[in-house]
Short mmCIF file of C-alpha atoms in Angstrom, two decimals:
data_model
loop_
_atom_site.label_atom_id
_atom_site.label_comp_id
_atom_site.label_asym_id
_atom_site.label_seq_id
_atom_site.Cartn_x
_atom_site.Cartn_y
_atom_site.Cartn_z
CA MET A 243 0.57 22.58 5.01
CA LEU A 244 0.89 20.46 1.94
CA GLU A 245 4.50 18.56 1.78
CA THR A 246 5.08 16.87 -1.74
CA PHE A 247 6.65 13.23 -1.44
CA LYS A 248 8.87 12.05 -4.34
CA ILE A 249 9.84 9.07 -5.51
CA THR A 250 12.04 7.70 -8.57
CA ALA A 251 10.70 3.93 -10.09
CA LYS A 252 13.25 2.53 -12.82
CA LYS A 253 13.17 -0.45 -15.07
CA THR A 254 16.35 -2.59 -14.65
CA VAL A 255 17.54 -4.99 -17.26
CA THR A 256 16.49 -7.80 -15.64
CA GLY A 257 12.85 -8.68 -17.00
CA LEU A 258 10.04 -6.90 -15.22
CA GLN A 259 11.74 -5.59 -12.72
CA VAL A 260 11.89 -2.12 -11.07
CA GLU A 261 13.53 -0.49 -8.58
CA ALA A 262 12.07 2.13 -6.80
CA ASP A 263 13.88 4.57 -4.71
CA ALA A 264 12.19 7.01 -2.51
CA ARG A 265 14.88 9.40 0.19
CA GLY A 266 17.81 6.71 -0.79
CA PHE A 267 15.95 3.80 0.17
CA LYS A 268 15.42 1.51 -2.53
CA PHE A 269 13.51 -1.47 -2.82
CA ILE A 270 12.92 -3.83 -5.79
CA LEU A 271 9.55 -4.42 -7.48
CA ASP A 272 8.81 -7.85 -10.22
CA GLU A 273 6.20 -10.22 -11.25
CA PRO A 274 6.18 -13.84 -10.16
CA GLU A 275 7.23 -16.10 -12.92
CA GLU A 276 4.10 -17.59 -14.23
CA LEU A 277 3.40 -13.69 -15.02
CA GLY A 278 6.77 -13.04 -16.50
CA GLY A 279 8.49 -11.62 -13.52
CA THR A 280 11.74 -13.16 -12.22
CA ASN A 281 9.56 -13.40 -8.64
CA THR A 282 12.85 -10.98 -6.89
CA GLY A 283 9.91 -8.69 -5.03
CA MET A 284 6.69 -8.34 -4.43
CA ASN A 285 4.63 -6.98 -7.03
CA PRO A 286 3.12 -3.54 -7.21
CA VAL A 287 -0.46 -4.12 -6.14
CA GLU A 288 1.46 -6.59 -2.78
CA ALA A 289 3.39 -2.86 -1.88
CA LEU A 290 0.04 -1.33 -2.39
CA LEU A 291 -1.11 -3.79 0.15
CA CYS A 292 1.60 -3.54 2.22
CA ALA A 293 2.04 -0.12 1.64
CA PHE A 294 -1.65 0.60 3.42
CA ALA A 295 -1.01 -2.20 6.04
CA ALA A 296 2.33 -0.07 7.47
CA CYS A 297 0.59 3.38 7.27
CA GLN A 298 -2.36 1.48 9.44
CA SER A 299 0.38 0.58 11.77
CA ILE A 300 2.11 3.77 11.55
CA VAL A 301 -0.70 5.49 12.98
CA CYS A 302 -1.23 3.10 15.52
CA ALA A 303 1.72 3.57 17.17
CA SER A 304 1.94 6.92 16.60
CA PHE A 305 -1.55 7.41 18.14
CA ALA A 306 -2.46 5.24 20.87
CA GLU A 307 -0.63 7.30 23.59
CA SER A 308 -2.60 10.20 22.77
CA GLN A 309 -5.86 8.51 22.31
CA ASP A 310 -5.27 6.67 26.01
CA PHE A 311 -4.98 3.01 24.26
CA SER A 312 -2.46 0.45 25.18
CA TYR A 313 -1.45 -2.87 23.33
CA ASP A 314 1.34 -4.96 23.45
CA GLU A 315 1.24 -5.82 19.77
CA PHE A 316 -0.29 -5.20 16.99
CA TRP A 317 -0.20 -6.66 13.13
CA ILE A 318 -2.56 -6.09 10.24
CA GLU A 319 -3.77 -8.61 7.91
CA VAL A 320 -5.02 -7.25 4.21
CA GLU A 321 -5.91 -9.29 0.80
CA GLY A 322 -7.85 -7.62 -1.70
CA ASP A 323 -9.30 -9.01 -4.80
CA LEU A 324 -8.16 -8.12 -8.45
CA ASP A 325 -8.42 -10.07 -11.63
CA PRO A 326 -5.53 -9.75 -13.65
CA ASP A 327 -7.79 -10.37 -17.15
CA GLY A 328 -8.47 -6.23 -16.78
CA PHE A 329 -4.59 -5.53 -17.23
CA MET A 330 -3.86 -8.44 -19.68
CA GLY A 331 -6.52 -6.74 -22.03
CA LEU A 332 -8.68 -9.92 -22.37
CA SER A 333 -11.53 -8.17 -20.04
CA GLU A 334 -13.21 -5.25 -19.48
CA VAL A 335 -12.69 -6.00 -16.14
CA ARG A 336 -11.53 -2.85 -13.98
CA ASN A 337 -7.65 -3.03 -14.16
CA GLY A 338 -6.91 -2.90 -9.76
CA PHE A 339 -8.74 -3.91 -7.05
CA GLN A 340 -12.26 -4.58 -6.88
CA GLU A 341 -12.32 -5.13 -3.39
CA ILE A 342 -9.55 -4.50 0.02
CA ARG A 343 -10.43 -6.18 3.29
CA TYR A 344 -8.26 -6.29 6.26
CA SER A 345 -8.27 -7.32 10.01
CA THR A 346 -6.57 -5.44 12.82
CA HIS A 347 -4.61 -7.34 15.82
CA PHE A 348 -4.47 -6.17 18.45
CA VAL A 349 -2.77 -7.89 22.27
CA THR A 350 -4.21 -5.32 24.58
CA ASP A 351 -6.34 -5.69 27.80
CA GLU A 352 -8.56 -3.02 26.08
CA PRO A 353 -12.36 -4.00 25.97
CA GLN A 354 -13.79 -4.38 22.28
CA ASP A 355 -15.39 -1.31 22.16
CA LYS A 356 -12.26 0.60 23.17
CA ILE A 357 -10.21 -1.38 20.18
CA ASP A 358 -13.22 -0.54 18.17
CA ALA A 359 -13.33 3.17 18.65
CA PHE A 360 -9.16 3.25 18.21
CA SER A 361 -9.45 1.05 14.81
CA ASN A 362 -11.82 3.72 13.65
CA PHE A 363 -9.33 6.24 14.98
CA MET A 364 -6.72 4.64 13.12
CA ASP A 365 -9.17 4.56 9.82
CA GLN A 366 -9.95 8.06 9.54
CA HIS A 367 -6.24 9.49 9.87
CA CYS A 368 -4.78 6.75 7.68
CA PRO A 369 -3.49 8.92 4.33
CA VAL A 370 -3.01 5.57 2.23
CA SER A 371 -6.71 4.36 3.57
CA ASP A 372 -7.64 7.71 2.84
CA ASN A 373 -6.28 7.85 -1.25
CA LEU A 374 -7.56 4.57 -1.29
CA GLN A 375 -11.74 4.84 -0.31
CA ASN A 376 -11.55 8.54 -1.66
CA GLY A 377 -9.02 8.05 -5.04
CA VAL A 378 -6.89 10.80 -5.56
CA LYS A 379 -6.24 12.78 -8.84
CA VAL A 380 -3.38 11.42 -10.62
CA VAL A 381 -1.99 13.79 -12.95
CA ARG A 382 1.15 12.77 -15.71
CA THR A 383 2.82 16.08 -15.88
CA ALA A 384 5.03 15.06 -18.77
CA ALA A 385 6.22 11.86 -21.54
CA ILE A 386 10.13 12.93 -22.07
CA LYS A 387 12.11 11.33 -24.54
CA GLU A 388 15.71 11.13 -22.72
CA SER A 389 19.03 10.72 -25.04
CA LYS A 390 20.92 7.09 -25.44
#
C-alpha cells in the first residue's frame, strides 16, 4: 500500500540555515561559510548522501537475518561529485551530483560471494537508492503567498 511521507523545511533567520522537520524530529541544514552559510549543519547534498547511507544501513539491519547473513559491524562510506558552478549559474553543468560512489564495510565471517550477494540485495531493496538510480517525478503542487 502506498504511503505518503511528509516533511517541512523552513528558512531560519540565520544566513542560509534551514530547519527541517519530519514527524517532530528536527535538524539544521546549512552551507559552509565559503558558500555563504554559517556552517551550523550539513548542506542538503551531504544530507542526501547521508540519507542514502542510512537507508542502506537500515536495509542491512532489517534483512540480514532473513537473508541468512551475519555480521558484527557494518558501515558505509559515500562520496559524490557535484560541480557548484551549475548551482551558481556559472556553467551549463548539471546542478546535482554527476556520480555517487560508495563502499560497504562488513565485519563478518561470511565468504566474499555471500557478502557480494547480500550487498546486491541491499541495493535492490533500498528506497533511497531506487530514487537516486531511477529518478522520481517531482511535482510542485503550489506556490502560496502567505500573509505577513
